[in-house]
Amino acid sequence: MLYIILDLVVIASGVLGCFISIALLTTPFYKSKANAYLSFSILILVAITLLGWYGAEGGIFEFLQGIMWEFLVAATLFHYFLIHIQHEYLKRSWLKWLYFPFIIAVLIDTFLGFDFIFNLYDSSFDIEDTAVEVTYALEAAFSLAYNIILILWSRRLIKHSQTISKEKKHWLLRLNLFIIIIILIWLLSDVEDFLLNSELSSDLLWLVLSFLSWWVLYYGVFRLQIIVQKDEIHQRLIAGETTGTFEKKKKAQATTSRVIEQLYKLMDEDELYKDPLLSRYDLAKQLNISEGHLSQIINQEINKSTIQFVNEYRIGLAKKLLQDSEFYKYSIEAIGMEAGFKSKSVFYNIFKTATGMSPGAYRKLREKS
C-alpha cells in the first residue's frame, strides 16, 4: 500500500514537473532566459526520477537510464544562477565547455549501452560486465564531484553578488541549498549501496527529487518571478521611465517641528517606507529620539499613528503605480512589494481600507477611465 502511494506521488510530481517546464517556456509571466535553463533542468530531473524509481531493465529505457544526465543538470543550473546574478562569467568563452563532460559521458554510455543492453557488436568487441560496472561507477563518482563543485561555486557567487536585491539573493540561496541537500542524499545512497547493498537512500533520493517539482512551483518559481518584477519596477522608478509624474507627499502646513521635517525627508528622499520591515524603533533611531516621543510628535502634529503615516506613503506609491500604464504588465503583488508591503494579504487589506476597493479593482477602474 505504501509503495502504491509513493508511486502516485512520484507520477504526480513527474506530471507537475513537466507542466512547470512547459509553463516556464511558454507563459509570458514566467518566460525568461534564466527560466529556460531552469525548465530544462527540471525536465532532466523528472526523467532521472522516473527512470530511477521504476528501475527499467532492458530496451530503450535502461539505455536512457544509463546515460549520466547529472552532468547536464549541473551545467544548466550553474548557467541559471549566473543569469540571475548577471555575472561576468556569462561573457566568457569557456562557459560552453561546462557541457563537455556530458558530451563525453553520452559517447561512453552510448558505446557501452549498445553492447551491454542491445548486444549490437560482434563477440570480439564484447565488454566484460565488470568493466561496464567500473566505468559506470567512475562516471557516477565524477558526476557527483562535478555537481558538488558547480553548485558550491554558484552558491559562493550568489553570496558575493552585488547586482541583485537581498530578497532575490535569499531565494536563490534557498534553491541552491535544496540542490545541495539532494546531492548529499545522492552521496549517501551511493555509499549505502556500496557498503550495504541497500536502496533505502536511493528511494529517499527519488522522493526528494519528486518534492523538488512541488517546491519549485508553489514557492520557488512564482515567488522569484514576483521578486524579479519588483526589482524591475524599482529600476524603472530610479531611471524615471514612467509616463506620469510622481509628486512627493505634501507636508502638513502647520508643521514646524524639526523632527517632522526630518521625518518627511526620510520618507521623500530616502524612501524608508519601502522597507517592509521598517518599525517605529527604526524611525526613532534615525531621528535620534525615543519611540514614545516619535509617536507623540506624529500624533500631535499630523494626527496619525506612526504606522498610518508610513502606510500613507506606501498606498500613495501603490496607487500611482497601479494607475500608470507603464506598469500594467507587472503583477499587483510585485507593485505591493515595491511600495513596502511585506505580504500580499497585508497589501490588499490596507489598500482596501484606505480606498474602499481592492488593488485589482482600482487598476481596472483606472484602465477604463
GROMACS .gro file of C-alpha atoms in nm:
model
  369
    1MET     CA    1   0.000   0.000   0.000
    2LEU     CA    2   0.283   0.236   0.091
    3TYR     CA    3   0.456   0.181  -0.241
    4ILE     CA    4   0.130   0.246  -0.426
    5ILE     CA    5   0.104   0.583  -0.253
    6LEU     CA    6   0.469   0.658  -0.327
    7ASP     CA    7   0.415   0.559  -0.690
    8LEU     CA    8   0.131   0.809  -0.713
    9VAL     CA    9   0.345   1.080  -0.554
   10VAL     CA   10   0.630   1.020  -0.799
   11ILE     CA   11   0.395   1.011  -1.101
   12ALA     CA   12   0.209   1.325  -0.989
   13SER     CA   13   0.540   1.503  -0.932
   14GLY     CA   14   0.661   1.397  -1.276
   15VAL     CA   15   0.348   1.534  -1.442
   16LEU     CA   16   0.377   1.853  -1.239
   17GLY     CA   17   0.744   1.888  -1.330
   18CYS     CA   18   0.658   1.864  -1.700
   19PHE     CA   19   0.379   2.118  -1.651
   20ILE     CA   20   0.618   2.361  -1.477
   21SER     CA   21   0.876   2.322  -1.753
   22ILE     CA   22   0.622   2.396  -2.025
   23ALA     CA   23   0.485   2.694  -1.828
   24LEU     CA   24   0.834   2.838  -1.783
   25LEU     CA   25   0.892   2.823  -2.158
   26THR     CA   26   0.553   2.946  -2.282
   27THR     CA   27   0.383   3.166  -2.020
   28PRO     CA   28   0.465   3.539  -2.058
   29PHE     CA   29   0.465   3.588  -1.679
   30TYR     CA   30   0.746   3.333  -1.632
   31LYS     CA   31   0.918   3.331  -1.969
   32SER     CA   32   1.282   3.440  -1.950
   33LYS     CA   33   1.628   3.320  -2.049
   34ALA     CA   34   1.705   3.209  -1.695
   35ASN     CA   35   1.380   3.014  -1.664
   36ALA     CA   36   1.456   2.834  -1.990
   37TYR     CA   37   1.761   2.679  -1.820
   38LEU     CA   38   1.555   2.601  -1.509
   39SER     CA   39   1.289   2.438  -1.726
   40PHE     CA   40   1.548   2.217  -1.894
   41SER     CA   41   1.694   2.121  -1.555
   42ILE     CA   42   1.352   2.024  -1.419
   43LEU     CA   43   1.275   1.811  -1.725
   44ILE     CA   44   1.604   1.624  -1.683
   45LEU     CA   45   1.543   1.572  -1.309
   46VAL     CA   46   1.191   1.442  -1.381
   47ALA     CA   47   1.334   1.193  -1.631
   48ILE     CA   48   1.606   1.084  -1.386
   49THR     CA   49   1.347   1.041  -1.110
   50LEU     CA   50   1.104   0.833  -1.315
   51LEU     CA   51   1.376   0.614  -1.465
   52GLY     CA   52   1.543   0.566  -1.127
   53TRP     CA   53   1.223   0.497  -0.935
   54TYR     CA   54   1.095   0.231  -1.171
   55GLY     CA   55   1.440   0.085  -1.247
   56ALA     CA   56   1.376  -0.002  -1.610
   57GLU     CA   57   1.556  -0.312  -1.731
   58GLY     CA   58   1.624  -0.380  -2.097
   59GLY     CA   59   1.542  -0.176  -2.405
   60ILE     CA   60   1.550   0.196  -2.460
   61PHE     CA   61   1.456   0.293  -2.101
   62GLU     CA   62   1.751   0.109  -1.950
   63PHE     CA   63   1.971   0.271  -2.214
   64LEU     CA   64   1.840   0.618  -2.121
   65GLN     CA   65   1.881   0.541  -1.751
   66GLY     CA   66   2.245   0.450  -1.815
   67ILE     CA   67   2.328   0.795  -1.956
   68MET     CA   68   2.480   1.024  -1.693
   69TRP     CA   69   2.229   1.310  -1.725
   70GLU     CA   70   2.356   1.453  -1.396
   71PHE     CA   71   2.642   1.625  -1.583
   72LEU     CA   72   2.385   1.825  -1.780
   73VAL     CA   73   2.185   1.918  -1.468
   74ALA     CA   74   2.495   2.066  -1.304
   75ALA     CA   75   2.580   2.278  -1.608
   76THR     CA   76   2.227   2.410  -1.671
   77LEU     CA   77   2.168   2.501  -1.305
   78PHE     CA   78   2.504   2.679  -1.291
   79HIS     CA   79   2.405   2.873  -1.603
   80TYR     CA   80   2.067   2.952  -1.444
   81PHE     CA   81   2.228   3.105  -1.135
   82LEU     CA   82   2.475   3.306  -1.345
   83ILE     CA   83   2.196   3.465  -1.547
   84HIS     CA   84   2.005   3.567  -1.236
   85ILE     CA   85   2.304   3.735  -1.074
   86GLN     CA   86   2.417   3.881  -1.411
   87HIS     CA   87   2.769   3.754  -1.357
   88GLU     CA   88   3.055   3.842  -1.588
   89TYR     CA   89   3.119   3.470  -1.648
   90LEU     CA   90   2.831   3.481  -1.896
   91LYS     CA   91   3.062   3.665  -2.134
   92ARG     CA   92   3.345   3.414  -2.100
   93SER     CA   93   3.411   3.173  -2.387
   94TRP     CA   94   3.495   2.885  -2.152
   95LEU     CA   95   3.139   2.869  -2.019
   96LYS     CA   96   3.025   2.641  -2.302
   97TRP     CA   97   3.290   2.386  -2.201
   98LEU     CA   98   3.086   2.311  -1.889
   99TYR     CA   99   2.875   2.088  -2.115
  100PHE     CA  100   3.176   1.895  -2.244
  101PRO     CA  101   3.172   1.629  -1.962
  102PHE     CA  102   2.812   1.547  -2.055
  103ILE     CA  103   2.902   1.503  -2.422
  104ILE     CA  104   3.188   1.268  -2.331
  105ALA     CA  105   2.959   1.076  -2.094
  106VAL     CA  106   2.695   1.034  -2.366
  107LEU     CA  107   2.953   0.894  -2.608
  108ILE     CA  108   3.084   0.647  -2.348
  109ASP     CA  109   2.737   0.546  -2.228
  110THR     CA  110   2.612   0.502  -2.584
  111PHE     CA  111   2.905   0.274  -2.669
  112LEU     CA  112   2.854   0.070  -2.352
  113GLY     CA  113   2.477   0.064  -2.383
  114PHE     CA  114   2.472  -0.061  -2.740
  115ASP     CA  115   2.682  -0.359  -2.637
  116PHE     CA  116   2.567  -0.425  -2.282
  117ILE     CA  117   2.192  -0.370  -2.343
  118PHE     CA  118   2.132  -0.421  -2.715
  119ASN     CA  119   2.421  -0.661  -2.795
  120LEU     CA  120   2.489  -0.487  -3.125
  121TYR     CA  121   2.860  -0.566  -3.150
  122ASP     CA  122   3.042  -0.880  -3.257
  123SER     CA  123   3.158  -1.110  -2.981
  124SER     CA  124   3.515  -0.990  -3.033
  125PHE     CA  125   3.404  -0.649  -2.908
  126ASP     CA  126   3.208  -0.777  -2.609
  127ILE     CA  127   3.273  -0.585  -2.294
  128GLU     CA  128   3.303  -0.766  -1.964
  129ASP     CA  129   3.029  -0.691  -1.710
  130THR     CA  130   3.291  -0.590  -1.453
  131ALA     CA  131   3.443  -0.335  -1.688
  132VAL     CA  132   3.100  -0.186  -1.753
  133GLU     CA  133   3.023  -0.162  -1.383
  134VAL     CA  134   3.358   0.002  -1.311
  135THR     CA  135   3.306   0.253  -1.593
  136TYR     CA  136   2.956   0.346  -1.468
  137ALA     CA  137   3.089   0.372  -1.111
  138LEU     CA  138   3.366   0.609  -1.218
  139GLU     CA  139   3.119   0.815  -1.418
  140ALA     CA  140   2.885   0.838  -1.120
  141ALA     CA  141   3.169   0.947  -0.890
  142PHE     CA  142   3.290   1.208  -1.136
  143SER     CA  143   2.938   1.343  -1.198
  144LEU     CA  144   2.878   1.367  -0.822
  145ALA     CA  145   3.203   1.563  -0.780
  146TYR     CA  146   3.111   1.779  -1.080
  147ASN     CA  147   2.773   1.867  -0.929
  148ILE     CA  148   2.928   1.946  -0.591
  149ILE     CA  149   3.186   2.179  -0.747
  150LEU     CA  150   2.940   2.372  -0.967
  151ILE     CA  151   2.665   2.404  -0.705
  152LEU     CA  152   2.904   2.520  -0.431
  153TRP     CA  153   3.074   2.752  -0.680
  154SER     CA  154   2.740   2.904  -0.778
  155ARG     CA  155   2.647   2.943  -0.409
  156ARG     CA  156   2.966   3.140  -0.348
  157LEU     CA  157   2.895   3.363  -0.649
  158ILE     CA  158   2.538   3.430  -0.529
  159LYS     CA  159   2.656   3.521  -0.178
  160HIS     CA  160   2.910   3.770  -0.312
  161SER     CA  161   2.683   3.916  -0.581
  162GLN     CA  162   2.624   4.292  -0.562
  163THR     CA  163   2.386   4.309  -0.859
  164ILE     CA  164   2.070   4.161  -0.707
  165SER     CA  165   1.833   4.250  -0.425
  166LYS     CA  166   1.857   4.073  -0.091
  167GLU     CA  167   1.514   3.913  -0.150
  168LYS     CA  168   1.629   3.761  -0.477
  169LYS     CA  169   1.959   3.652  -0.324
  170HIS     CA  170   1.769   3.486  -0.039
  171TRP     CA  171   1.553   3.287  -0.280
  172LEU     CA  172   1.844   3.177  -0.499
  173LEU     CA  173   2.036   3.061  -0.193
  174ARG     CA  174   1.732   2.860  -0.083
  175LEU     CA  175   1.711   2.683  -0.417
  176ASN     CA  176   2.085   2.626  -0.411
  177LEU     CA  177   2.059   2.475  -0.061
  178PHE     CA  178   1.782   2.241  -0.179
  179ILE     CA  179   2.010   2.118  -0.458
  180ILE     CA  180   2.291   2.066  -0.207
  181ILE     CA  181   2.057   1.851   0.007
  182ILE     CA  182   1.975   1.642  -0.299
  183ILE     CA  183   2.347   1.596  -0.370
  184LEU     CA  184   2.410   1.487  -0.009
  185ILE     CA  185   2.130   1.229  -0.030
  186TRP     CA  186   2.274   1.117  -0.365
  187LEU     CA  187   2.614   1.070  -0.197
  188LEU     CA  188   2.452   0.881   0.092
  189SER     CA  189   2.269   0.649  -0.149
  190ASP     CA  190   2.595   0.567  -0.332
  191VAL     CA  191   2.776   0.493  -0.005
  192GLU     CA  192   2.486   0.283   0.124
  193ASP     CA  193   2.465   0.087  -0.199
  194PHE     CA  194   2.840   0.019  -0.192
  195LEU     CA  195   2.864  -0.079   0.176
  196LEU     CA  196   2.524  -0.236   0.249
  197ASN     CA  197   2.385  -0.315  -0.094
  198SER     CA  198   2.067  -0.135   0.015
  199GLU     CA  199   1.842   0.107  -0.175
  200LEU     CA  200   1.667   0.290   0.110
  201SER     CA  201   1.862   0.612   0.049
  202SER     CA  202   1.801   0.576  -0.325
  203ASP     CA  203   1.426   0.566  -0.263
  204LEU     CA  204   1.461   0.876  -0.046
  205LEU     CA  205   1.653   1.047  -0.325
  206TRP     CA  206   1.376   0.984  -0.577
  207LEU     CA  207   1.115   1.118  -0.332
  208VAL     CA  208   1.316   1.433  -0.259
  209LEU     CA  209   1.359   1.489  -0.633
  210SER     CA  210   0.984   1.449  -0.670
  211PHE     CA  211   0.924   1.705  -0.397
  212LEU     CA  212   1.150   1.949  -0.583
  213SER     CA  213   0.885   1.994  -0.854
  214TRP     CA  214   0.621   2.091  -0.597
  215TRP     CA  215   0.858   2.322  -0.411
  216VAL     CA  216   0.971   2.498  -0.727
  217LEU     CA  217   0.611   2.558  -0.837
  218TYR     CA  218   0.444   2.666  -0.512
  219TYR     CA  219   0.730   2.860  -0.359
  220GLY     CA  220   1.013   2.899  -0.600
  221VAL     CA  221   0.908   2.998  -0.949
  222PHE     CA  222   0.613   3.220  -0.860
  223ARG     CA  223   0.780   3.391  -0.564
  224LEU     CA  224   1.100   3.453  -0.755
  225GLN     CA  225   0.913   3.598  -1.051
  226ILE     CA  226   0.734   3.840  -0.818
  227ILE     CA  227   1.074   3.946  -0.681
  228VAL     CA  228   1.211   3.985  -1.035
  229GLN     CA  229   0.916   4.208  -1.127
  230LYS     CA  230   0.958   4.408  -0.807
  231ASP     CA  231   1.324   4.468  -0.893
  232GLU     CA  232   1.230   4.575  -1.247
  233ILE     CA  233   0.975   4.823  -1.111
  234HIS     CA  234   1.237   4.962  -0.872
  235GLN     CA  235   1.490   5.007  -1.150
  236ARG     CA  236   1.237   5.181  -1.372
  237LEU     CA  237   1.144   5.419  -1.093
  238ILE     CA  238   1.511   5.501  -1.039
  239ALA     CA  239   1.559   5.558  -1.411
  240GLY     CA  240   1.243   5.768  -1.431
  241GLU     CA  241   1.088   5.551  -1.704
  242THR     CA  242   0.727   5.643  -1.629
  243THR     CA  243   0.462   5.835  -1.817
  244GLY     CA  244   0.330   6.011  -1.510
  245THR     CA  245   0.490   6.248  -1.261
  246PHE     CA  246   0.522   6.108  -0.912
  247GLU     CA  247   0.470   6.402  -0.684
  248LYS     CA  248   0.612   6.388  -0.337
  249LYS     CA  249   0.373   6.388  -0.046
  250LYS     CA  250   0.292   6.739   0.077
  251LYS     CA  251   0.384   6.827   0.430
  252ALA     CA  252   0.132   6.942   0.683
  253GLN     CA  253   0.121   7.320   0.652
  254ALA     CA  254   0.114   7.374   1.027
  255THR     CA  255   0.422   7.160   1.082
  256THR     CA  256   0.722   7.342   1.226
  257SER     CA  257   0.883   7.062   1.427
  258ARG     CA  258   1.241   6.976   1.330
  259VAL     CA  259   1.164   6.609   1.393
  260ILE     CA  260   0.873   6.611   1.150
  261GLU     CA  261   1.083   6.792   0.890
  262GLN     CA  262   1.346   6.520   0.920
  263LEU     CA  263   1.077   6.251   0.909
  264TYR     CA  264   0.940   6.382   0.580
  265LYS     CA  265   1.293   6.390   0.444
  266LEU     CA  266   1.347   6.026   0.537
  267MET     CA  267   1.026   5.935   0.354
  268ASP     CA  268   1.055   6.161   0.047
  269GLU     CA  269   1.428   6.135  -0.020
  270ASP     CA  270   1.544   5.813   0.145
  271GLU     CA  271   1.210   5.631   0.086
  272LEU     CA  272   1.235   5.435   0.410
  273TYR     CA  273   0.870   5.333   0.377
  274LYS     CA  274   0.975   5.086   0.103
  275ASP     CA  275   1.139   4.869   0.367
  276PRO     CA  276   0.871   4.611   0.463
  277LEU     CA  277   1.046   4.554   0.796
  278LEU     CA  278   1.052   4.923   0.889
  279SER     CA  279   0.944   4.968   1.251
  280ARG     CA  280   0.877   5.258   1.484
  281TYR     CA  281   1.207   5.178   1.654
  282ASP     CA  282   1.392   5.212   1.321
  283LEU     CA  283   1.239   5.553   1.256
  284ALA     CA  284   1.306   5.673   1.609
  285LYS     CA  285   1.668   5.559   1.581
  286GLN     CA  286   1.710   5.750   1.254
  287LEU     CA  287   1.575   6.064   1.426
  288ASN     CA  288   1.773   6.011   1.749
  289ILE     CA  289   1.465   6.019   1.968
  290SER     CA  290   1.267   5.762   2.168
  291GLU     CA  291   0.980   5.562   2.020
  292GLY     CA  292   0.734   5.721   2.258
  293HIS     CA  293   0.848   6.070   2.170
  294LEU     CA  294   0.816   5.993   1.797
  295SER     CA  295   0.461   5.861   1.838
  296GLN     CA  296   0.365   6.166   2.043
  297ILE     CA  297   0.501   6.413   1.787
  298ILE     CA  298   0.337   6.239   1.488
  299ASN     CA  299   0.006   6.217   1.672
  300GLN     CA  300   0.012   6.581   1.781
  301GLU     CA  301   0.133   6.741   1.457
  302ILE     CA  302  -0.008   6.509   1.188
  303ASN     CA  303  -0.293   6.350   1.383
  304LYS     CA  304  -0.196   5.998   1.280
  305SER     CA  305  -0.021   5.698   1.428
  306THR     CA  306   0.328   5.608   1.306
  307ILE     CA  307   0.205   5.308   1.105
  308GLN     CA  308  -0.073   5.515   0.947
  309PHE     CA  309   0.180   5.777   0.844
  310VAL     CA  310   0.411   5.517   0.684
  311ASN     CA  311   0.127   5.329   0.515
  312GLU     CA  312   0.001   5.650   0.355
  313TYR     CA  313   0.327   5.672   0.166
  314ARG     CA  314   0.302   5.306   0.068
  315ILE     CA  315  -0.059   5.341  -0.052
  316GLY     CA  316   0.031   5.659  -0.239
  317LEU     CA  317   0.308   5.489  -0.435
  318ALA     CA  318   0.095   5.178  -0.498
  319LYS     CA  319  -0.191   5.391  -0.636
  320LYS     CA  320   0.043   5.577  -0.871
  321LEU     CA  321   0.196   5.253  -1.000
  322LEU     CA  322  -0.144   5.089  -1.045
  323GLN     CA  323  -0.278   5.379  -1.249
  324ASP     CA  324   0.035   5.419  -1.466
  325SER     CA  325   0.002   5.228  -1.795
  326GLU     CA  326   0.379   5.168  -1.798
  327PHE     CA  327   0.332   4.928  -1.504
  328TYR     CA  328   0.020   4.740  -1.622
  329LYS     CA  329   0.233   4.440  -1.722
  330TYR     CA  330   0.354   4.390  -1.365
  331SER     CA  331   0.162   4.187  -1.110
  332ILE     CA  332  -0.025   4.359  -0.829
  333GLU     CA  333   0.178   4.171  -0.570
  334ALA     CA  334   0.505   4.296  -0.719
  335ILE     CA  335   0.374   4.652  -0.700
  336GLY     CA  336   0.277   4.598  -0.336
  337MET     CA  337   0.626   4.468  -0.259
  338GLU     CA  338   0.791   4.769  -0.423
  339ALA     CA  339   0.563   5.002  -0.222
  340GLY     CA  340   0.686   4.843   0.101
  341PHE     CA  341   0.418   4.589   0.198
  342LYS     CA  342   0.561   4.265   0.334
  343SER     CA  343   0.287   4.035   0.201
  344LYS     CA  344   0.003   4.020  -0.048
  345SER     CA  345  -0.265   3.991   0.221
  346VAL     CA  346  -0.137   4.293   0.416
  347PHE     CA  347  -0.125   4.499   0.096
  348TYR     CA  348  -0.480   4.405  -0.003
  349ASN     CA  349  -0.627   4.471   0.342
  350ILE     CA  350  -0.460   4.809   0.395
  351PHE     CA  351  -0.529   4.923   0.038
  352LYS     CA  352  -0.897   4.830   0.060
  353THR     CA  353  -0.932   5.002   0.396
  354ALA     CA  354  -0.776   5.320   0.256
  355THR     CA  355  -0.952   5.331  -0.082
  356GLY     CA  356  -1.265   5.121  -0.039
  357MET     CA  357  -1.162   4.881  -0.317
  358SER     CA  358  -0.903   4.613  -0.386
  359PRO     CA  359  -0.583   4.696  -0.579
  360GLY     CA  360  -0.712   4.492  -0.873
  361ALA     CA  361  -1.040   4.682  -0.884
  362TYR     CA  362  -0.852   5.012  -0.856
  363ARG     CA  363  -0.632   4.919  -1.153
  364LYS     CA  364  -0.930   4.812  -1.365
  365LEU     CA  365  -1.112   5.135  -1.280
  366ARG     CA  366  -0.811   5.335  -1.394
  367GLU     CA  367  -0.773   5.128  -1.711
  368LYS     CA  368  -1.131   5.206  -1.813
  369SER     CA  369  -1.104   5.578  -1.742
   0.00000   0.00000   0.00000
